[in-house]
Coordinates of C-alpha atoms in Angstrom, one line a residue:
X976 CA 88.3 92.6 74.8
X977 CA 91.1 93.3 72.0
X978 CA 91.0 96.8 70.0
X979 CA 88.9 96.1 67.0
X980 CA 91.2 96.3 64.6
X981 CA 92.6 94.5 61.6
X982 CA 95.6 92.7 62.1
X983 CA 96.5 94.0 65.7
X984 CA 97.1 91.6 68.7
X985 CA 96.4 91.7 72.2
X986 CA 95.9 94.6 74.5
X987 CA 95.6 98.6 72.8
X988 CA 97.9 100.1 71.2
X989 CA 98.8 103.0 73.5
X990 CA 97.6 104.0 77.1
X991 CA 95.4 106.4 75.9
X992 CA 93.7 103.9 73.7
X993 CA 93.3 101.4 76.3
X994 CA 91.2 104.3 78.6
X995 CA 88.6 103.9 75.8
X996 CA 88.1 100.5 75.9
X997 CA 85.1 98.6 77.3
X998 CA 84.7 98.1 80.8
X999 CA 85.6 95.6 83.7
X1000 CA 82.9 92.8 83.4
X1001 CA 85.1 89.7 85.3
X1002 CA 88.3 90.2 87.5
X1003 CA 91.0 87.1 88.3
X1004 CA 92.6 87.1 92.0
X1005 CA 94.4 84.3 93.6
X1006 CA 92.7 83.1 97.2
X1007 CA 95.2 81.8 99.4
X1008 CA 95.1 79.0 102.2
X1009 CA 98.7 79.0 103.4
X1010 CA 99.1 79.8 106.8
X1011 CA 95.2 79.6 107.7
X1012 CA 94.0 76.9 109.6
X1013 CA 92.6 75.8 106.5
X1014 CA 94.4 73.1 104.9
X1015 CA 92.9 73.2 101.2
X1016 CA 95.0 74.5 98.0
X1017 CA 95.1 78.2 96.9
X1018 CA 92.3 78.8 94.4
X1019 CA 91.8 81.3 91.5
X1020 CA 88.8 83.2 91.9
X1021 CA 86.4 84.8 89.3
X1022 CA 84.6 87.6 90.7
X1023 CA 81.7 89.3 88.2
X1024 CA 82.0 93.0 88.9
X1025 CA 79.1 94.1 86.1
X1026 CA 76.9 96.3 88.0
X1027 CA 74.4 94.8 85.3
X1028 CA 74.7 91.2 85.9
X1029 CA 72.6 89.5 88.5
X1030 CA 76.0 87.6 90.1
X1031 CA 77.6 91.1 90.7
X1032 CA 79.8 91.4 93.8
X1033 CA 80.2 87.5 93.5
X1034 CA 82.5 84.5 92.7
X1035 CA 81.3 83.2 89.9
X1036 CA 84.2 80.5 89.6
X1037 CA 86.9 78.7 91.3
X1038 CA 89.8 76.9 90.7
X1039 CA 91.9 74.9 92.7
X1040 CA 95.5 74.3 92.5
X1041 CA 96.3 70.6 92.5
X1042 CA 99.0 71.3 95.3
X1043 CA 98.7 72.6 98.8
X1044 CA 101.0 75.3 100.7
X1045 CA 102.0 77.1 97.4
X1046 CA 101.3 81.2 98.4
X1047 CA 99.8 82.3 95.1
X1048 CA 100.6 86.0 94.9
X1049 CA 100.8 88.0 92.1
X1050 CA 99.9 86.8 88.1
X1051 CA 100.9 88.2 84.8
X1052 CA 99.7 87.7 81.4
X1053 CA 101.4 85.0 78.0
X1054 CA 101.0 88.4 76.0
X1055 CA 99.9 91.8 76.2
X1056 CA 99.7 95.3 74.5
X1057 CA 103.6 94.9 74.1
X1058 CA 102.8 92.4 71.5
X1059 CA 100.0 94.4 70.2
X1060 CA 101.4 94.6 66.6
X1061 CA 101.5 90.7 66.5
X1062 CA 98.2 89.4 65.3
X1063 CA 99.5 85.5 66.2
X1064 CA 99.4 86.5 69.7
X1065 CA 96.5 86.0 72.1
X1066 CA 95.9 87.1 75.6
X1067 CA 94.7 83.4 76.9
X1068 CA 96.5 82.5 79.5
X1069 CA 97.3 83.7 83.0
X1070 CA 100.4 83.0 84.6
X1071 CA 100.3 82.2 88.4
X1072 CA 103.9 82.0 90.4
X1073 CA 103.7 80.7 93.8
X1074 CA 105.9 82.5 95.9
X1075 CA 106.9 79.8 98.3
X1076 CA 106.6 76.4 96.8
X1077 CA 107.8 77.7 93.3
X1078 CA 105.3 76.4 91.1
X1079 CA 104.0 78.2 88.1
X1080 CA 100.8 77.8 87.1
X1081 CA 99.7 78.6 84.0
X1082 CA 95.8 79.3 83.4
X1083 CA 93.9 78.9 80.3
X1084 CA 91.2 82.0 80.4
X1085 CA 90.9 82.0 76.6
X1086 CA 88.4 78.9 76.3
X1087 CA 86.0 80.2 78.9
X1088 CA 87.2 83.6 80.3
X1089 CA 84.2 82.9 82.7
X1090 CA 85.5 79.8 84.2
X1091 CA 89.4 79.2 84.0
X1092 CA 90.9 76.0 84.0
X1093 CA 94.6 74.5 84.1
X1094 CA 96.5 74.0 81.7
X1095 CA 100.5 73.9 82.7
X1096 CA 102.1 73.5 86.0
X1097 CA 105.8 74.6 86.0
X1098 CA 107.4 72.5 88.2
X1099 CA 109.8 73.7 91.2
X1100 CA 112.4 71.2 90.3
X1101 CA 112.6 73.1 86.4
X1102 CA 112.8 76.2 87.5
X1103 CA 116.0 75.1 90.1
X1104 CA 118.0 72.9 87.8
X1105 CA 117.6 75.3 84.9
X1106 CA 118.1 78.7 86.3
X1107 CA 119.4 78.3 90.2
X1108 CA 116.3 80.4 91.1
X1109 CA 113.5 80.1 93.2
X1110 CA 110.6 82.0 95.2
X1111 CA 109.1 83.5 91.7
X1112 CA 107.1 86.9 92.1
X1113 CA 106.2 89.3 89.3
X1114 CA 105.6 88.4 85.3
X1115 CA 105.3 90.3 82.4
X1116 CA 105.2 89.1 78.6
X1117 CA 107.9 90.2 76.4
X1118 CA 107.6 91.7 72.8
X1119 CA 109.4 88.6 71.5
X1120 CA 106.6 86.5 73.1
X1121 CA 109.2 84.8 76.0
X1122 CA 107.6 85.6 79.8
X1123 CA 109.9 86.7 82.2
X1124 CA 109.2 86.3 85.8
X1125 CA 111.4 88.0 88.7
X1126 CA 112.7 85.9 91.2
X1127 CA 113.2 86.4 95.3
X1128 CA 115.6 83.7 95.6
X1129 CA 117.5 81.0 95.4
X1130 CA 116.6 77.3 96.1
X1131 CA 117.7 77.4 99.7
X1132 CA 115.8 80.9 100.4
X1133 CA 118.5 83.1 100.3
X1134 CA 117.9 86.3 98.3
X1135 CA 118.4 86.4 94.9
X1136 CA 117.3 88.7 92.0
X1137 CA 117.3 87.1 88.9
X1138 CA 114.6 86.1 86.0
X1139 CA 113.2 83.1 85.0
X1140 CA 112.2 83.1 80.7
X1141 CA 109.5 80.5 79.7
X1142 CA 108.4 80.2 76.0
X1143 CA 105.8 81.8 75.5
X1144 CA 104.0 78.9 73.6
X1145 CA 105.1 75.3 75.6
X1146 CA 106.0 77.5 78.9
X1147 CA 108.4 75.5 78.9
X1148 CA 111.7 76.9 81.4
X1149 CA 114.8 78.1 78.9
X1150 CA 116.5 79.5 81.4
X1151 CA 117.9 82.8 82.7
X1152 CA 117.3 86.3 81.5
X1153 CA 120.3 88.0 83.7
X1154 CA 123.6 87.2 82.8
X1155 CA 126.0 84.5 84.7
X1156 CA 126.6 86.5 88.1
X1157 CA 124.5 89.2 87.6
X1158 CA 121.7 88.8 89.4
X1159 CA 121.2 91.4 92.4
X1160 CA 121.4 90.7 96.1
X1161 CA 117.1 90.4 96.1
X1162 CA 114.3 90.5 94.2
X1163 CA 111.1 91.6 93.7
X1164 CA 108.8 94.0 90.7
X1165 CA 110.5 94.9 87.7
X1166 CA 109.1 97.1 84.9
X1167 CA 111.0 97.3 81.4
X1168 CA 110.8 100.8 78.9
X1169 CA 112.5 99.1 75.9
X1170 CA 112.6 102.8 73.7
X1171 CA 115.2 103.7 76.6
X1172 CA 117.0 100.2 76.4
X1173 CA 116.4 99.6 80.3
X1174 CA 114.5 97.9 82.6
X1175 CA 114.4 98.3 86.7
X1176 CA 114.0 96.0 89.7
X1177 CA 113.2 96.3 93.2
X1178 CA 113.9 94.5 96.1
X1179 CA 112.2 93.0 99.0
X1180 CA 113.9 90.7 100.9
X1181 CA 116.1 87.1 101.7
X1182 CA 113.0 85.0 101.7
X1183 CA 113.4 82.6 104.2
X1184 CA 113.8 85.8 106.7
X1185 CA 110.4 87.0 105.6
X1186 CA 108.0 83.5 105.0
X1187 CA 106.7 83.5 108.3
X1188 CA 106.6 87.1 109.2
X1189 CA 108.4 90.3 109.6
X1190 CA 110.9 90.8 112.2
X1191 CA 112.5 94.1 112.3
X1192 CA 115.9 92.8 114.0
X1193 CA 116.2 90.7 110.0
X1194 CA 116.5 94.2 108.7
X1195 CA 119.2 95.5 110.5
X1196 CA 120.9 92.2 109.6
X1197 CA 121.0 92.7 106.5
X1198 CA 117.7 90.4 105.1
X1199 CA 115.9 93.2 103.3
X1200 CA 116.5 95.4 100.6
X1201 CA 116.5 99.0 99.5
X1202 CA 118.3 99.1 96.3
X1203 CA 116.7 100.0 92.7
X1204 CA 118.6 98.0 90.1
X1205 CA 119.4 99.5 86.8
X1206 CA 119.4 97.1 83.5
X1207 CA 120.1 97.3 80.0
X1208 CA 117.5 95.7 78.2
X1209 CA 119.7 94.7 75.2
X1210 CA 123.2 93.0 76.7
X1211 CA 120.9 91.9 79.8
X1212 CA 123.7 93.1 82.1
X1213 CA 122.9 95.3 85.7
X1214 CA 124.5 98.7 85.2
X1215 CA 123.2 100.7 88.2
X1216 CA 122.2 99.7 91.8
X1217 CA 120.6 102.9 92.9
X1218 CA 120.7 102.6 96.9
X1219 CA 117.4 104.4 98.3
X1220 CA 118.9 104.5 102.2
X1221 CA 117.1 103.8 104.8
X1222 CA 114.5 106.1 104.0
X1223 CA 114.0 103.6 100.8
X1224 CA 114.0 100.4 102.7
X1225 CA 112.0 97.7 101.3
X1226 CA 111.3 98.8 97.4
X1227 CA 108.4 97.0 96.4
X1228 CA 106.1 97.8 93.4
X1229 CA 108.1 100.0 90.9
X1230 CA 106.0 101.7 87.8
X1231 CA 107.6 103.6 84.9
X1232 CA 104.7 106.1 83.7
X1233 CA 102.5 104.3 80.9
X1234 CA 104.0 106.5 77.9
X1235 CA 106.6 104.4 76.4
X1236 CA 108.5 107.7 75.5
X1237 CA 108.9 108.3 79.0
X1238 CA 112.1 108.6 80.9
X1239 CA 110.6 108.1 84.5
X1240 CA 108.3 106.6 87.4
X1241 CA 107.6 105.9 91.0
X1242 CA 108.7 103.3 93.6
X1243 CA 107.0 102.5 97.1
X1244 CA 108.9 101.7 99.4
X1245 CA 107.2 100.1 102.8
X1246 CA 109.3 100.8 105.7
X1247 CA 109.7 104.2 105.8
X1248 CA 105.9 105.5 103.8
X1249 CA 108.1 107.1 101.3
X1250 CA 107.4 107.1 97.2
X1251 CA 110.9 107.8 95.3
X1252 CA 110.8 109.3 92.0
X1253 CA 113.1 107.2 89.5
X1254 CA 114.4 109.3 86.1
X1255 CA 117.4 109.3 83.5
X1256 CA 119.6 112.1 83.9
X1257 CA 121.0 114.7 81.2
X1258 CA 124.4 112.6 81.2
X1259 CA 122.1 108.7 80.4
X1260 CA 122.5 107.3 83.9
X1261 CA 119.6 107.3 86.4
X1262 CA 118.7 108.6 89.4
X1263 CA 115.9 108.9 92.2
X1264 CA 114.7 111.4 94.5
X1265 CA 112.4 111.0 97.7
X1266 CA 108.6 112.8 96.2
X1267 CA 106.3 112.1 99.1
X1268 CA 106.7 110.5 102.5
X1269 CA 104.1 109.4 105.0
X1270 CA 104.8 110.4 108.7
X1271 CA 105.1 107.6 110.8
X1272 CA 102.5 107.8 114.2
X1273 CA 103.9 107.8 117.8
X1274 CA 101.7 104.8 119.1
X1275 CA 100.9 102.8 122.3
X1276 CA 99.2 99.8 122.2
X1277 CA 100.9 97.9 119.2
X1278 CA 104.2 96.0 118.7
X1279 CA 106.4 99.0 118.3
X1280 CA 105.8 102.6 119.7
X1281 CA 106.4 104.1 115.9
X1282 CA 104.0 102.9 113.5
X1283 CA 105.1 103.1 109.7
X1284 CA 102.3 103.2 107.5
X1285 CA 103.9 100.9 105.4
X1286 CA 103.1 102.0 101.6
X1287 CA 102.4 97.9 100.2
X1288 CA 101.0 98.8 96.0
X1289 CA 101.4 101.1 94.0
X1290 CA 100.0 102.5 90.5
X1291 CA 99.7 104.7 88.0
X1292 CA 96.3 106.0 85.6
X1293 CA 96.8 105.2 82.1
X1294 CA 96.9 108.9 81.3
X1295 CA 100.2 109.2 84.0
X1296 CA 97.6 111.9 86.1
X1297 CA 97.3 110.0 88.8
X1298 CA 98.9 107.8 91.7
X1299 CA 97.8 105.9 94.0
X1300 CA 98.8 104.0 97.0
X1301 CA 97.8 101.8 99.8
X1302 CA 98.7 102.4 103.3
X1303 CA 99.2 98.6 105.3
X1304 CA 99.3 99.4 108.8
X1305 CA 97.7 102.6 109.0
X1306 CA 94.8 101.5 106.5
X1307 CA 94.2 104.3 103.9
X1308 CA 94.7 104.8 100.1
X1309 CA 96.1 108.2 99.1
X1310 CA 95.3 109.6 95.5
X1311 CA 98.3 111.8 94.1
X1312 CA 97.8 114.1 91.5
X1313 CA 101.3 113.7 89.4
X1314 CA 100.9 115.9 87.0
X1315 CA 104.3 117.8 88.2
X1316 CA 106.3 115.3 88.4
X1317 CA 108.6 116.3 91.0
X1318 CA 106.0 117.3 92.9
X1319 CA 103.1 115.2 93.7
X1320 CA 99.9 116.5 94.9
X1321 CA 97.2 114.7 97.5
X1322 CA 94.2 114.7 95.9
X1323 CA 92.3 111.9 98.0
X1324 CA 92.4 110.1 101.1
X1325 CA 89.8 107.1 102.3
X1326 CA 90.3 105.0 105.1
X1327 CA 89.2 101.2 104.9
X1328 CA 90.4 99.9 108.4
X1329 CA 94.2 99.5 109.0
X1330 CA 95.7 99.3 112.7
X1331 CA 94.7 102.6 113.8
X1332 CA 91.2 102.6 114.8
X1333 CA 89.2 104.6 116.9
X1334 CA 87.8 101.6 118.7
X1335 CA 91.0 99.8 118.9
X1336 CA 93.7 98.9 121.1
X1337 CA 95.8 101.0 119.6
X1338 CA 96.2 104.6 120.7
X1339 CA 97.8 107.3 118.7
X1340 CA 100.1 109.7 120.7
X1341 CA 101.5 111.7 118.0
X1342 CA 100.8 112.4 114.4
X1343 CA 102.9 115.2 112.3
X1344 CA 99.6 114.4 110.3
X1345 CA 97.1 115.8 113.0
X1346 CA 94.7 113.2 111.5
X1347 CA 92.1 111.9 114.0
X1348 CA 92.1 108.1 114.5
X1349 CA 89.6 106.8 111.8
X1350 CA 86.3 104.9 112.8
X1351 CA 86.1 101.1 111.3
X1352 CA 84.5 101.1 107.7
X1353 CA 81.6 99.2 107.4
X1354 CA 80.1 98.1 104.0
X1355 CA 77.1 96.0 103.7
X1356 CA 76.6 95.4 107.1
X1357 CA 80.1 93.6 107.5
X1358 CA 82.9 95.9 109.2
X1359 CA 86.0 95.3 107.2
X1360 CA 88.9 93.2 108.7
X1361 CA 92.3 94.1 108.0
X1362 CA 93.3 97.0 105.8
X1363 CA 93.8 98.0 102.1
X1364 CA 96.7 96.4 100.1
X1365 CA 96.2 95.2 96.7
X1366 CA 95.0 98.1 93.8
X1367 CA 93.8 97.5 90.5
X1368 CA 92.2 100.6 88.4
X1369 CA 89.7 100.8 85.9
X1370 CA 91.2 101.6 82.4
X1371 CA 89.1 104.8 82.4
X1372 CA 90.3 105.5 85.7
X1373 CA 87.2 105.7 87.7
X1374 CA 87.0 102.7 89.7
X1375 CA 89.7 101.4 92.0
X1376 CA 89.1 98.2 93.4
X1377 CA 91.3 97.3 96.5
X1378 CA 91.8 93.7 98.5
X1379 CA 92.8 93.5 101.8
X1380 CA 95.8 90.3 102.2
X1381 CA 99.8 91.2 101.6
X1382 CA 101.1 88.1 102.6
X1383 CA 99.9 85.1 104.6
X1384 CA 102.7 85.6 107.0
X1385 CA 102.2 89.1 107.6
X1386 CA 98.5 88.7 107.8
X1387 CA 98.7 86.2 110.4
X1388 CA 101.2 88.6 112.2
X1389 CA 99.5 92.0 111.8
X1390 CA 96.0 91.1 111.3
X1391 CA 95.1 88.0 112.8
X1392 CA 91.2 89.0 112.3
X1393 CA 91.7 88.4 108.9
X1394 CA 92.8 85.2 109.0
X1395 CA 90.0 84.1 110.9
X1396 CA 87.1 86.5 108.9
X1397 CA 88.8 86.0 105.6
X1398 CA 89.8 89.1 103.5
X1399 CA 87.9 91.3 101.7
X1400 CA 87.1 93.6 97.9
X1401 CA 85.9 96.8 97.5
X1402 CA 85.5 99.1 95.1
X1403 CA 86.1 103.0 95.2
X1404 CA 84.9 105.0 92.8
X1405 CA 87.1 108.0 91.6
X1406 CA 86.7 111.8 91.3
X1407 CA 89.0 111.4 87.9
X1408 CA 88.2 116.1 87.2
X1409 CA 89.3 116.9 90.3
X1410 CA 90.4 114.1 92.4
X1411 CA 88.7 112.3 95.5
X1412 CA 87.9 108.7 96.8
X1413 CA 84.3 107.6 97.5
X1414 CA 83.5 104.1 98.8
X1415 CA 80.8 102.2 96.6
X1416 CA 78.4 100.8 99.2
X1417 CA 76.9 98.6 97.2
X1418 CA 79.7 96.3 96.3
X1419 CA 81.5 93.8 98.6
X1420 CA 83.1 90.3 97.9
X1421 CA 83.5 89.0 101.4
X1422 CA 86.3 86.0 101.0
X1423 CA 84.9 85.1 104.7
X1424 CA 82.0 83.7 103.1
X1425 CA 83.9 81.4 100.4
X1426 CA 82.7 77.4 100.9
X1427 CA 85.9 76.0 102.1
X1428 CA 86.2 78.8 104.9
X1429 CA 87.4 82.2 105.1
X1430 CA 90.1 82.9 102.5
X1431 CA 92.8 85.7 101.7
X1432 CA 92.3 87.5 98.1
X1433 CA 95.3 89.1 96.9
X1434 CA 96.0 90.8 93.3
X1435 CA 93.7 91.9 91.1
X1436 CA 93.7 91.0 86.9
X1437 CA 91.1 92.0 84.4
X1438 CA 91.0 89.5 81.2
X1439 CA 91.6 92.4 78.9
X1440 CA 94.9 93.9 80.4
X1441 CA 94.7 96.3 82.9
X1442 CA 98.0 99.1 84.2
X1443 CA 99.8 97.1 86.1
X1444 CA 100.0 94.1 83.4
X1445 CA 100.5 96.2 80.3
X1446 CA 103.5 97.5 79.2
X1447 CA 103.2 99.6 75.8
X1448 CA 107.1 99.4 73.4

């Protein structure tokens, strides 16, 4: 799925370029056991999303990890468009970090994209002794070939934001990206803009406060974060911790916009529904500014009587025109039209369950939105459990597909349903003229129905790169 092309490498060689190429046939997502009554190992699924295939809406493959309890979460690629200019480099192999035992896996999709198999396991114990880091999250392949994967910890679960390197040919472990005693306080997402030298973290939180659920007494202790972390992508050393406040607790995903020349992007940050605007200044040091924020609703019924909406992914259109997020507890995506920066615009709304449902037990009291409690969505005759999290978009922008887990803890905690039904996909399709968010009814990938028993589907990867994988030099 490479730009035909002589001499070019993986991925397109700008965002623009990559909106062209062919579309979505197979998608990757990790299936998780942990914390189900199901005691099998995580699984990577293959799901055929080719409305002209006779297995569409499908798995078409599984595989399981050879250990159990590991909390597969998010994946990354061993190269992508940044190495487009590299003709040695192939986009084969998927990398797999499990956020709580520590393994990384590392998948072969180049022999059969169709049906993955293993290839590496990282083990805990290399990733300890040779960087003092644990609880691995978020990867993305270097330029110079090395992967670099953000950590949440240290080996004894206390926060700790540093970065693991493995070579991007043995993935073998060569140690730390960060500096001696420069890692931050936590960890999380990072994204890297190396024509501006820098690259920016995010935090989340101390992750033996968050493994088996949130508890909201941990963040007035201290256990989360809600600092953006400034880095200098050349001397490797932290220059700026940009505090967001309490109104920025919990930075999660963190995108700059796709145009390598640019000089800014968006965070979401959960607690408090709010989207900051990052950007470099006229004197070279950054910055951020709150850009949207969704009201909390006064509730009865539910653990708290105010209900965050908790914004849980992010992302951004190839083109930089649109952003979209996904609402946790209240169970919408929003579409933004970012055109002004500063500025962004709601261009769509579509609700796909959540906490708030007309036929729930939850009642809403007060909302500065004066939006009426949504009915439960049903597609295909099954009524959807849980509520959107995980978004990956087409590269031409007009289909967002959506899962339904965060986190095995916080499932269990906020929707126990789920862990009993077993997540779900869906796919939206997308007004990309003049905005809007339509439900395709005829595609569902019920993880309910999987043959070990109902499982939880998490982040979403295309074989060919996708814009939350690729990052363009």
């Amino acid at each position: 799925m490479a730009t035909k092309c002589t001499g070019c490498g993986p991925g397109y060689k700008s965002p623009l370029d990559a909106m062209k190429g062919p579309r979505e046939e197979i998608v990757y997502l990790p299936c998780i056991y942990r914390n189900t009554d199901i005691q099998k190992p995580d699984y990577l699924a293959t799901v055929d999303v080719d409305p002209k295939s006779p297995n569409y809406s499908q798995v078409i493959h599984r595989l399981p990890m050879p250990n159990m309890n590991d909390e597969l979460h998010h994946s990354g690629w061993n190269a992508c468009s940044s190495c487009f200019g590299d003709s040695s480099k192939k986009r084969n192999r998927l990398i797999l970090p499990s956020l709580i035992s520590s393994r990384v896996y590392v998948v072969d999709t180049g022999t059969d994209p169709r049906a993955p198999q293993m290839h590496k396991i990282v083990e805990p114990t290399d990733i300890f002794w040779k960087t003092g880091l644990a609880n691995p999250h978020t990867t993305h392949c270097l330029g110079s070939g090395q992967i670099m994967i953000s950590s949440m910890g240290d080996p004894s679960g206390n926060g700790k934001g540093g970065f693991i390197l493995l070579d991007g040919a043995t993935f073998e472990v060569v140690g730390n990206w960060e500096l001696p005693g420069e890692a931050a306080p936590f960890g999380y997402d990072f994204w890297y803009q190396p024509r501006h030298n820098v690259m920016m973290s995010t935090e989340w939180g101390a992750p033996k406060a968050l493994a088996d659920g949130f508890n909201l007494e941990h963040v007035k202790e201290g256990h989360y974060g809600s600092k953006i972390h400034v880095w200098d992508w050349t001397t490797h050393k932290r220059l700026q911790s940009l505090d967001l406040g309490e109104e920025g607790a919990i930075p999660l995903e963190i995108r700059f916009l796709h145009d390598p020349a640019a000089t800014e992007g968006y965070v979401g940050c959960a607690l408090q529904g709010t989207v900051f605007r990052f950007y470099r200044t006229p004197k070279g040091d950054w910055a951020a500014e709150k850009v949207i924020q969704v009201p909390s609703k006064k509730v009865e019924g539910w653990a708290l009587p105010v209900m965050p909406s908790l914004i849980t992914d992010i992302l951004i259109s190839l083109d930089d025109r649109f952003l979209y997020f996904s609402n946790w507890l209240h169970g919408d995506i929003r579409q933004y039209d970012i055109t002004d920066r500063r500025n962004p615009r709601l261009a769509g709304q579509l609700f796909l369950g959540g906490s708030i449902l007309n036929d729930g037990p939850v009642k809403v009291l007060e909302d500065p939105e004066n939006q009426s409690q949504p009915p439960p969505r049903t597609i295909k005759g099954k009524r959807i459990p849980g509520s959107p999290q995980m978004l990956q978009l087409s590269l031409d922008g007009k289909r967002l597909y959506v899962t339904t887990s965060l986190y095995s803890g916080w499932d269990k905690q906020f929707y126990p349903e789920m862990i009993k039904e077993g997540s779900v996909m869906m796919q939206i399709d997308v007004d990309t003229a003049n905005g809007g968010l339509k439900v395709n009814e005829n595609f569902l990938v019920d993880f309910g129905k999987e043959p070990d028993g109902p499982a939880l589907a998490h982040e979403l990867r295309y074989p060919g790169g996708d814009c939350t994988s690729d990052i363009w030099l």
